[in-house]
GROMACS .gro file of C-alpha atoms in nm:
model
  194
    1MET     CA    1 -11.380  -5.836  -1.949
    2THR     CA    2 -11.061  -5.983  -1.805
    3ALA     CA    3 -10.715  -5.906  -1.935
    4PRO     CA    4 -10.550  -6.179  -2.142
    5HIS     CA    5 -10.327  -6.414  -1.946
    6ASP     CA    6  -9.961  -6.320  -1.972
    7PRO     CA    7  -9.738  -6.629  -1.927
    8LEU     CA    8  -9.468  -6.407  -1.773
    9ASP     CA    9  -9.705  -6.347  -1.481
   10ASP     CA   10  -9.708  -6.721  -1.400
   11ILE     CA   11  -9.423  -6.799  -1.161
   12GLN     CA   12  -9.425  -7.168  -1.257
   13ALA     CA   13  -9.376  -7.076  -1.624
   14ASP     CA   14  -9.129  -6.793  -1.564
   15PRO     CA   15  -8.810  -6.886  -1.754
   16TRP     CA   16  -8.591  -6.731  -1.484
   17ALA     CA   17  -8.766  -6.924  -1.207
   18LEU     CA   18  -8.725  -7.246  -1.406
   19TRP     CA   19  -8.358  -7.170  -1.469
   20LEU     CA   20  -8.294  -7.094  -1.102
   21SER     CA   21  -8.473  -7.409  -0.984
   22GLY     CA   22  -8.259  -7.625  -1.212
   23ARG     CA   23  -7.920  -7.515  -1.083
   24THR     CA   24  -7.714  -7.557  -0.769
   25ARG     CA   25  -7.635  -7.230  -0.594
   26THR     CA   26  -7.278  -7.155  -0.482
   27ALA     CA   27  -7.281  -7.030  -0.123
   28LEU     CA   28  -6.956  -6.893   0.017
   29GLU     CA   29  -6.829  -6.920   0.374
   30LEU     CA   30  -6.633  -6.602   0.437
   31PRO     CA   31  -6.660  -6.532   0.811
   32HIS     CA   32  -6.426  -6.232   0.804
   33TYR     CA   33  -6.612  -6.058   0.524
   34ARG     CA   34  -6.898  -5.816   0.579
   35ARG     CA   35  -7.234  -5.961   0.465
   36ALA     CA   36  -7.433  -5.773   0.204
   37ALA     CA   37  -7.710  -5.841  -0.046
   38VAL     CA   38  -7.827  -5.688  -0.372
   39LEU     CA   39  -8.158  -5.710  -0.556
   40VAL     CA   40  -8.128  -5.828  -0.915
   41ALA     CA   41  -8.468  -5.711  -1.039
   42LEU     CA   42  -8.567  -5.814  -1.392
   43THR     CA   43  -8.882  -5.684  -1.554
   44ARG     CA   44  -9.144  -5.935  -1.665
   45GLU     CA   45  -9.095  -5.879  -2.036
   46ALA     CA   46  -8.979  -6.099  -2.325
   47ASP     CA   47  -8.651  -5.904  -2.316
   48PRO     CA   48  -8.620  -5.816  -1.947
   49ARG     CA   49  -8.472  -5.490  -1.828
   50VAL     CA   50  -8.245  -5.503  -1.525
   51LEU     CA   51  -8.269  -5.241  -1.252
   52LEU     CA   52  -7.934  -5.071  -1.190
   53THR     CA   53  -7.828  -4.750  -1.022
   54VAL     CA   54  -7.549  -4.501  -1.070
   55ARG     CA   55  -7.427  -4.437  -0.717
   56SER     CA   56  -7.412  -4.079  -0.595
   57SER     CA   57  -7.078  -3.898  -0.607
   58GLU     CA   58  -7.149  -3.789  -0.248
   59LEU     CA   59  -7.120  -4.141  -0.101
   60PRO     CA   60  -6.807  -4.239   0.093
   61THR     CA   61  -6.744  -4.552  -0.117
   62HIS     CA   62  -6.803  -4.670  -0.475
   63LYS     CA   63  -6.884  -4.315  -0.591
   64GLY     CA   64  -7.042  -4.300  -0.935
   65GLN     CA   65  -7.024  -4.675  -0.988
   66ILE     CA   66  -7.303  -4.878  -1.148
   67ALA     CA   67  -7.464  -5.109  -0.894
   68PHE     CA   68  -7.766  -5.317  -0.814
   69PRO     CA   69  -7.973  -5.173  -0.530
   70GLY     CA   70  -7.830  -5.327  -0.214
   71GLY     CA   71  -7.609  -5.297   0.088
   72SER     CA   72  -7.500  -5.446   0.416
   73LEU     CA   73  -7.722  -5.679   0.616
   74ASP     CA   74  -7.856  -5.536   0.940
   75ALA     CA   75  -7.836  -5.753   1.252
   76GLY     CA   76  -8.073  -6.050   1.223
   77GLU     CA   77  -8.159  -5.977   0.860
   78THR     CA   78  -8.158  -6.234   0.578
   79PRO     CA   79  -8.009  -6.146   0.238
   80THR     CA   80  -8.361  -6.129   0.090
   81GLN     CA   81  -8.480  -5.889   0.361
   82ALA     CA   82  -8.172  -5.671   0.316
   83ALA     CA   83  -8.202  -5.663  -0.065
   84LEU     CA   84  -8.569  -5.558  -0.048
   85ARG     CA   85  -8.503  -5.298   0.224
   86GLU     CA   86  -8.211  -5.147   0.035
   87ALA     CA   87  -8.407  -5.132  -0.293
   88GLN     CA   88  -8.685  -4.948  -0.113
   89GLU     CA   89  -8.438  -4.707   0.049
   90GLU     CA   90  -8.232  -4.644  -0.265
   91VAL     CA   91  -8.494  -4.627  -0.544
   92ALA     CA   92  -8.831  -4.643  -0.361
   93LEU     CA   93  -8.913  -4.988  -0.501
   94ASP     CA   94  -9.212  -5.126  -0.310
   95PRO     CA   95  -9.114  -5.470  -0.176
   96ALA     CA   96  -9.466  -5.593  -0.254
   97ALA     CA   97  -9.397  -5.523  -0.624
   98VAL     CA   98  -9.118  -5.784  -0.632
   99THR     CA   99  -9.181  -6.151  -0.705
  100LEU     CA  100  -8.888  -6.322  -0.538
  101LEU     CA  101  -8.733  -6.614  -0.725
  102GLY     CA  102  -8.439  -6.698  -0.500
  103GLU     CA  103  -8.071  -6.639  -0.440
  104LEU     CA  104  -7.798  -6.643  -0.705
  105ASP     CA  105  -7.437  -6.750  -0.647
  106ASP     CA  106  -7.261  -6.560  -0.370
  107VAL     CA  107  -6.981  -6.328  -0.478
  108PHE     CA  108  -6.715  -6.139  -0.287
  109THR     CA  109  -6.541  -5.810  -0.341
  110PRO     CA  110  -6.172  -5.734  -0.292
  111VAL     CA  111  -6.267  -5.478  -0.025
  112GLY     CA  112  -6.416  -5.745   0.201
  113PHE     CA  113  -6.786  -5.783   0.117
  114HIS     CA  114  -6.958  -6.120   0.088
  115VAL     CA  115  -7.259  -6.047  -0.133
  116THR     CA  116  -7.570  -6.256  -0.194
  117PRO     CA  117  -7.757  -6.147  -0.509
  118VAL     CA  118  -8.134  -6.200  -0.477
  119LEU     CA  119  -8.321  -6.253  -0.805
  120GLY     CA  120  -8.669  -6.108  -0.843
  121ARG     CA  121  -8.915  -6.008  -1.114
  122ILE     CA  122  -9.105  -5.682  -1.133
  123ALA     CA  123  -9.376  -5.554  -1.366
  124PRO     CA  124  -9.244  -5.305  -1.622
  125GLU     CA  125  -9.483  -5.048  -1.474
  126ALA     CA  126  -9.295  -5.068  -1.143
  127LEU     CA  127  -9.009  -4.878  -1.311
  128ASP     CA  128  -9.241  -4.577  -1.343
  129THR     CA  129  -9.276  -4.557  -0.963
  130LEU     CA  130  -8.902  -4.548  -0.888
  131ARG     CA  131  -8.728  -4.232  -0.778
  132VAL     CA  132  -8.375  -4.113  -0.721
  133THR     CA  133  -8.270  -4.076  -0.357
  134PRO     CA  134  -7.958  -3.915  -0.203
  135GLU     CA  135  -7.767  -4.244  -0.247
  136VAL     CA  136  -7.845  -4.264  -0.618
  137ALA     CA  137  -7.750  -4.024  -0.898
  138GLN     CA  138  -7.942  -4.205  -1.171
  139ILE     CA  139  -8.157  -4.515  -1.233
  140ILE     CA  140  -8.074  -4.712  -1.548
  141THR     CA  141  -8.259  -5.010  -1.694
  142PRO     CA  142  -8.073  -5.174  -1.984
  143THR     CA  143  -8.233  -5.474  -2.148
  144LEU     CA  144  -8.051  -5.804  -2.131
  145ALA     CA  145  -8.032  -5.805  -2.512
  146GLU     CA  146  -7.856  -5.466  -2.504
  147LEU     CA  147  -7.602  -5.596  -2.253
  148ARG     CA  148  -7.547  -5.915  -2.453
  149ALA     CA  149  -7.477  -5.701  -2.761
  150VAL     CA  150  -7.206  -5.478  -2.611
  151PRO     CA  151  -6.842  -5.580  -2.647
  152LEU     CA  152  -6.757  -5.754  -2.321
  153VAL     CA  153  -6.414  -5.665  -2.185
  154ARG     CA  154  -6.249  -5.947  -1.988
  155GLU     CA  155  -5.955  -5.893  -1.755
  156ARG     CA  156  -5.789  -6.086  -1.473
  157ARG     CA  157  -5.708  -5.938  -1.134
  158THR     CA  158  -5.473  -6.086  -0.878
  159LEU     CA  159  -5.585  -6.052  -0.517
  160PRO     CA  160  -5.333  -5.991  -0.237
  161ASP     CA  161  -5.338  -6.365  -0.153
  162GLY     CA  162  -5.240  -6.449  -0.513
  163THR     CA  163  -5.584  -6.569  -0.622
  164GLU     CA  164  -5.672  -6.467  -0.977
  165VAL     CA  165  -6.029  -6.355  -1.037
  166PRO     CA  166  -6.204  -6.252  -1.358
  167LEU     CA  167  -6.303  -5.891  -1.405
  168TYR     CA  168  -6.573  -5.808  -1.659
  169ARG     CA  169  -6.672  -5.474  -1.806
  170TYR     CA  170  -6.987  -5.388  -1.999
  171PRO     CA  171  -6.959  -5.048  -2.169
  172TRP     CA  172  -7.321  -4.937  -2.208
  173ARG     CA  173  -7.432  -4.596  -2.338
  174GLY     CA  174  -7.119  -4.422  -2.213
  175LEU     CA  175  -7.130  -4.593  -1.874
  176ASP     CA  176  -6.886  -4.855  -1.747
  177ILE     CA  177  -7.055  -5.147  -1.571
  178TRP     CA  178  -6.779  -5.339  -1.395
  179GLY     CA  179  -6.676  -5.510  -1.072
  180MET     CA  180  -6.919  -5.718  -0.869
  181THR     CA  181  -7.216  -5.585  -1.067
  182ALA     CA  182  -7.064  -5.698  -1.397
  183ARG     CA  183  -6.972  -6.036  -1.247
  184VAL     CA  184  -7.335  -6.103  -1.149
  185LEU     CA  185  -7.459  -5.974  -1.484
  186HIS     CA  186  -7.207  -6.193  -1.666
  187ASP     CA  187  -7.341  -6.503  -1.491
  188LEU     CA  188  -7.699  -6.408  -1.583
  189LEU     CA  189  -7.615  -6.327  -1.944
  190GLU     CA  190  -7.399  -6.635  -2.000
  191GLN     CA  191  -7.599  -6.894  -1.806
  192GLY     CA  192  -7.955  -6.763  -1.786
  193PRO     CA  193  -8.238  -6.816  -2.033
  194GLY     CA  194  -8.255  -6.617  -2.351
   0.00000   0.00000   0.00000
């Protein structure tokens, strides 16, 4: 007997794939910024969970912050390759478990990173295989509905060149999701399906 067909397993019917295919991606040209990529992994569920980490307090930068798995691109690497490699290194996510959908809008950080978020889907069971590594203090997986329900805090920051940028904060279960991670989440929550 075969298992019933789950429409969330069909990439052509995936609401996130359809959303991504119907929009124009914003790619930044920031030659003096360091290139990085993050994996935005959503579970294949009616109310997807998003894979986030609490960074270790032992790291030299961004200690204790909430982040997507990710990091700097190695020489010759694409953002997708870097995002998958970093997710495997940070939380032991098997790259074969990720259905890649494409790249989201580039973002930058005030400390000089040009980040390409890579959107992918994973089976909910993949979360059971993840493990904490020395770079990660904790793995968290809030649902998108939970994040939509928290009171969003909006601020404005002025960069050294005078440019004003939005800063979002999602207080979730005693944790503060902010910065680049909150900016990417904000775009997903405000513009994505659901």
